[in-house]
Coordinates of C-alpha atoms and ligand atoms in Angstrom, one line a residue:
M3 CA 137.5 82.1 106.2
A4 CA 140.3 84.3 107.2
R5 CA 143.7 83.1 105.9
R6 CA 146.7 82.9 108.3
L7 CA 148.9 85.9 108.4
T8 CA 152.5 85.4 107.2
T9 CA 155.7 87.1 108.3
R10 CA 155.5 89.1 105.0
D11 CA 152.1 90.4 106.0
I12 CA 153.6 91.5 109.4
R13 CA 156.5 93.4 107.7
Q14 CA 154.1 94.8 105.1
R15 CA 151.7 96.1 107.8
A16 CA 154.6 98.0 109.4
E17 CA 155.8 99.3 106.1
D18 CA 152.3 100.7 105.4
G19 CA 152.4 102.5 108.7
G20 CA 150.0 100.1 110.5
R21 CA 150.4 98.7 114.0
I22 CA 150.9 95.0 114.9
S23 CA 149.1 93.4 117.9
M24 CA 150.7 90.4 119.6
I25 CA 149.6 88.4 122.6
T26 CA 150.9 85.2 124.3
A27 CA 148.7 82.1 123.9
Y28 CA 149.3 78.7 125.4
D29 CA 146.1 76.7 125.3
A30 CA 142.8 76.4 123.3
F31 CA 141.1 79.0 125.4
S32 CA 143.7 81.8 125.0
A33 CA 144.4 80.8 121.3
R34 CA 140.7 80.9 120.3
L35 CA 140.1 84.2 122.1
A36 CA 143.2 85.8 120.5
D37 CA 142.1 84.6 117.1
R38 CA 138.5 85.8 117.5
A39 CA 139.8 89.2 118.6
E40 CA 141.9 89.2 115.4
I41 CA 145.2 89.7 117.2
D42 CA 147.9 89.4 114.6
I43 CA 150.5 87.3 116.3
A44 CA 150.0 84.5 118.9
L45 CA 153.2 84.0 120.7
V46 CA 153.5 80.7 122.5
G47 CA 155.8 82.3 125.0
D48 CA 158.1 80.6 127.4
S49 CA 156.2 82.8 130.0
V50 CA 154.1 79.6 130.1
G51 CA 156.6 78.7 132.9
T52 CA 155.4 81.5 135.1
T53 CA 151.8 81.7 133.9
L54 CA 150.6 78.1 133.6
Q55 CA 153.3 76.1 135.3
G56 CA 153.6 78.2 138.4
R57 CA 157.4 78.6 138.2
P58 CA 159.3 81.6 139.5
D59 CA 160.9 82.2 136.1
T60 CA 161.1 80.8 132.6
L61 CA 164.3 78.9 132.9
G62 CA 162.8 75.5 133.7
V63 CA 160.6 75.4 130.6
E64 CA 161.6 72.6 128.2
M65 CA 161.3 71.9 124.5
A66 CA 158.6 69.2 125.1
H67 CA 156.4 71.7 127.0
M68 CA 156.8 74.3 124.3
L69 CA 156.0 71.8 121.5
Y70 CA 152.9 70.6 123.4
H71 CA 151.6 74.2 123.7
T72 CA 152.6 75.2 120.2
E73 CA 150.5 72.3 118.7
I74 CA 147.5 73.4 120.6
V75 CA 147.8 77.1 119.7
A76 CA 148.4 76.2 116.0
R77 CA 145.3 73.9 116.0
C78 CA 143.1 76.5 117.7
T79 CA 144.0 79.6 115.5
R80 CA 143.2 80.2 111.9
R81 CA 144.3 83.8 111.3
A82 CA 147.1 84.6 113.8
L83 CA 150.8 84.1 112.9
V84 CA 152.0 81.5 115.5
V85 CA 155.4 82.2 116.9
G86 CA 157.1 79.5 119.1
D87 CA 159.4 80.8 121.8
M88 CA 162.6 78.8 122.0
P89 CA 163.1 77.9 125.7
F90 CA 166.3 78.4 127.6
G91 CA 168.9 75.8 126.6
S92 CA 167.3 74.9 123.3
Y93 CA 169.5 77.2 121.2
Q94 CA 172.5 77.6 123.5
C95 CA 173.3 73.9 122.9
G96 CA 175.2 74.1 119.6
D97 CA 173.9 75.3 116.3
D98 CA 173.0 71.8 114.9
R99 CA 170.7 71.0 117.8
A100 CA 169.3 74.5 117.8
V101 CA 168.3 74.1 114.1
E102 CA 166.7 70.7 115.0
N103 CA 164.8 72.4 117.8
A104 CA 163.6 75.3 115.6
V105 CA 162.5 72.8 112.9
A106 CA 160.6 70.9 115.6
F107 CA 158.6 74.1 116.4
L108 CA 157.6 74.4 112.7
R109 CA 156.7 70.8 112.6
A110 CA 154.4 71.4 115.7
G111 CA 152.6 74.1 113.7
A112 CA 154.5 77.3 114.5
N113 CA 155.1 79.7 111.6
A114 CA 158.2 81.2 113.1
V115 CA 160.4 81.0 116.2
K116 CA 161.6 83.7 118.7
L117 CA 164.9 83.6 120.5
E118 CA 166.5 86.0 123.0
G119 CA 169.7 87.9 122.4
G120 CA 171.4 90.1 119.8
T121 CA 174.9 89.8 118.4
A122 CA 175.6 86.5 120.2
V123 CA 172.7 84.7 118.5
A124 CA 173.0 86.5 115.1
P125 CA 175.1 83.7 113.4
L126 CA 172.4 81.2 114.5
V127 CA 169.6 83.4 113.3
A128 CA 171.4 83.7 109.9
R129 CA 171.6 79.9 109.7
L130 CA 168.0 79.4 110.7
T131 CA 166.7 82.0 108.2
R132 CA 168.8 80.4 105.4
A133 CA 167.2 77.1 106.3
G134 CA 163.7 78.6 105.9
V135 CA 162.9 79.1 109.6
P136 CA 161.5 82.7 110.1
V137 CA 162.9 84.2 113.3
M138 CA 161.7 87.0 115.6
G139 CA 164.5 88.6 117.7
H140 CA 164.2 89.8 121.3
V141 CA 166.5 92.4 122.9
G142 CA 166.4 94.8 125.9
F143 CA 165.5 92.9 129.0
T144 CA 165.7 89.2 128.2
P145 CA 164.1 87.1 130.9
Q146 CA 166.2 84.0 130.2
S147 CA 169.3 86.0 131.4
I148 CA 167.9 86.9 134.8
H149 CA 170.9 85.3 136.6
Q150 CA 173.2 87.6 134.7
T151 CA 171.0 90.8 134.9
G152 CA 169.9 90.2 138.4
G153 CA 166.2 90.5 137.4
P154 CA 164.0 92.7 135.3
R155 CA 165.7 96.0 134.5
V156 CA 165.2 98.8 131.9
N157 CA 167.9 98.6 129.3
K158 CA 168.9 102.2 128.5
D159 CA 172.0 101.6 126.5
K160 CA 171.1 102.9 123.1
T161 CA 174.4 102.1 121.4
E162 CA 174.2 98.5 122.6
L163 CA 170.6 98.1 121.7
L164 CA 171.1 99.5 118.2
S165 CA 174.1 97.3 117.5
E166 CA 172.2 94.2 118.8
A167 CA 169.1 95.0 116.8
R168 CA 171.1 95.8 113.6
A169 CA 173.0 92.5 114.0
L170 CA 169.6 90.6 114.2
Q171 CA 168.3 92.5 111.2
Q172 CA 171.4 91.7 109.2
A173 CA 171.0 88.1 110.1
G174 CA 167.5 88.0 108.7
V175 CA 164.9 88.4 111.5
F176 CA 161.4 89.5 110.4
S177 CA 160.7 91.5 113.5
I178 CA 162.3 92.2 116.9
V179 CA 160.7 92.4 120.4
L180 CA 162.1 95.3 122.5
E181 CA 161.5 94.6 126.2
M182 CA 161.8 97.3 128.9
V183 CA 163.5 99.9 126.9
P184 CA 162.9 103.7 127.4
A185 CA 160.4 105.0 124.9
A186 CA 162.8 107.5 123.4
V187 CA 165.4 104.8 122.8
A188 CA 162.8 102.4 121.4
K189 CA 161.8 105.2 119.0
E190 CA 165.3 105.6 117.7
V191 CA 165.9 101.9 117.4
T192 CA 162.6 101.5 115.5
A193 CA 163.5 104.4 113.2
A194 CA 166.9 102.8 112.5
L195 CA 165.5 99.4 111.5
D196 CA 163.7 98.2 108.4
V197 CA 162.1 95.3 110.3
P198 CA 159.2 96.0 112.6
T199 CA 159.7 96.3 116.4
I200 CA 157.2 95.0 118.9
G201 CA 157.4 96.5 122.3
I202 CA 156.7 95.4 125.8
G203 CA 157.5 98.2 128.2
A204 CA 159.1 100.1 125.3
G205 CA 156.6 103.0 124.9
P206 CA 154.3 103.9 122.1
H207 CA 156.7 104.3 119.1
T208 CA 157.4 100.7 118.3
D209 CA 155.5 99.1 115.3
G210 CA 153.6 96.8 117.5
Q211 CA 152.9 95.8 121.1
V212 CA 152.8 92.5 123.0
L213 CA 151.4 91.6 126.4
V214 CA 151.0 88.3 128.3
F215 CA 147.5 87.0 128.0
Y216 CA 147.0 86.4 131.7
D217 CA 148.5 89.7 132.7
L218 CA 146.3 91.9 130.5
L219 CA 143.2 90.0 131.6
G220 CA 144.0 90.4 135.3
F221 CA 144.8 86.8 136.3
S222 CA 147.9 87.9 138.2
P223 CA 146.9 90.7 140.7
D224 CA 150.4 90.6 142.3
F225 CA 152.2 91.3 139.0
S226 CA 152.0 95.1 138.4
P227 CA 155.0 96.3 136.3
K228 CA 154.6 99.9 135.1
F229 CA 154.2 98.8 131.5
L230 CA 151.1 96.6 132.1
K231 CA 147.6 97.8 131.3
R232 CA 144.9 95.5 132.7
Y233 CA 141.8 95.3 130.5
M234 CA 139.8 93.3 133.0
D235 CA 140.0 92.1 136.6
F236 CA 139.7 88.3 136.0
D237 CA 141.1 87.4 139.4
T238 CA 138.6 89.3 141.5
Q239 CA 135.6 88.2 139.3
A240 CA 136.7 84.6 139.2
L241 CA 137.2 84.4 142.9
E242 CA 133.9 86.0 143.6
A243 CA 132.2 83.5 141.2
L244 CA 133.9 80.5 142.8
R245 CA 132.9 81.7 146.3
R246 CA 129.2 82.1 145.2
Y247 CA 129.3 78.5 143.7
K248 CA 130.7 77.1 147.0
A249 CA 128.1 79.0 149.0
D250 CA 125.3 77.7 146.6
V251 CA 126.6 74.1 146.9
E252 CA 126.8 74.3 150.7
S253 CA 123.3 75.9 151.0
G254 CA 121.7 73.6 148.5
R255 CA 120.8 76.5 146.1
F256 CA 122.7 74.7 143.3
P257 CA 121.6 72.7 141.5
A258 CA 118.1 74.2 141.2
K259 CA 115.2 72.7 139.3
E260 CA 116.4 74.1 136.0
H261 CA 119.8 72.4 136.3
S262 CA 118.3 69.0 137.0
Y263 CA 117.1 66.2 134.7
Ligands
KIV432 O1 157.5 84.6 126.8 C1 156.9 85.7 126.6 O2 155.8 85.9 127.1 C2 157.6 86.7 125.9 C3 157.0 88.0 125.8 C4 156.9 88.8 127.0 C5 157.6 88.9 124.7 O3 158.7 86.5 125.5

């Protein structure tokens, strides 16, 4: 049986020149598929707010929701490193409560937590890592700050990104997500760091890549950012299947003899 990957394995992979695959997972279905595909990291993303909860953004996602999904993903994976995404408000509420919230993720089965931000969260990251909680950083576009940024935007500020990423590395993160960063800037940031970078909309030079499960499988036909590659068209195929089922029920073609006791 495959053993579960650790944060050390992830760092080692990058040091050896290998690439890291990461995907979001929220439920038994996505977690089991990700694990069977041997994706290295299952991120229980706060994107659960937009993908499963039908919200316009991630800001309404709560700790209780994240712990619920983290338990499921941890239960339904054997190999993937499980990272729990700390939701908005769960680490901006004072460091003592933030540590309690991060510990709750580990108790729910996560192997690490992710939080958004650079210099501003570095002291908290240092405290968490000292307490034994592995942390993944996240800089560039940070979806929890949409009311400040005005929405998704490419962050081209190399000096700012470098200092944010270095502050996180210094604080002890084991890896950093770079979201919506020009490829050339992501390349320089990656080269400047010892810890692996994992890109989403950050070009090909990061140590790893992450996409949202539902986006890459084509569940969300109206969401088409430049960085997204769809590997199947689930929405069209599922709609077609449901329409055929409805037509079969209405015409009496289903259930047929072979479906009946
Ligand atoms: O919540 C999420 O899905 C994420 C990834 C896009 C990195 O944070």
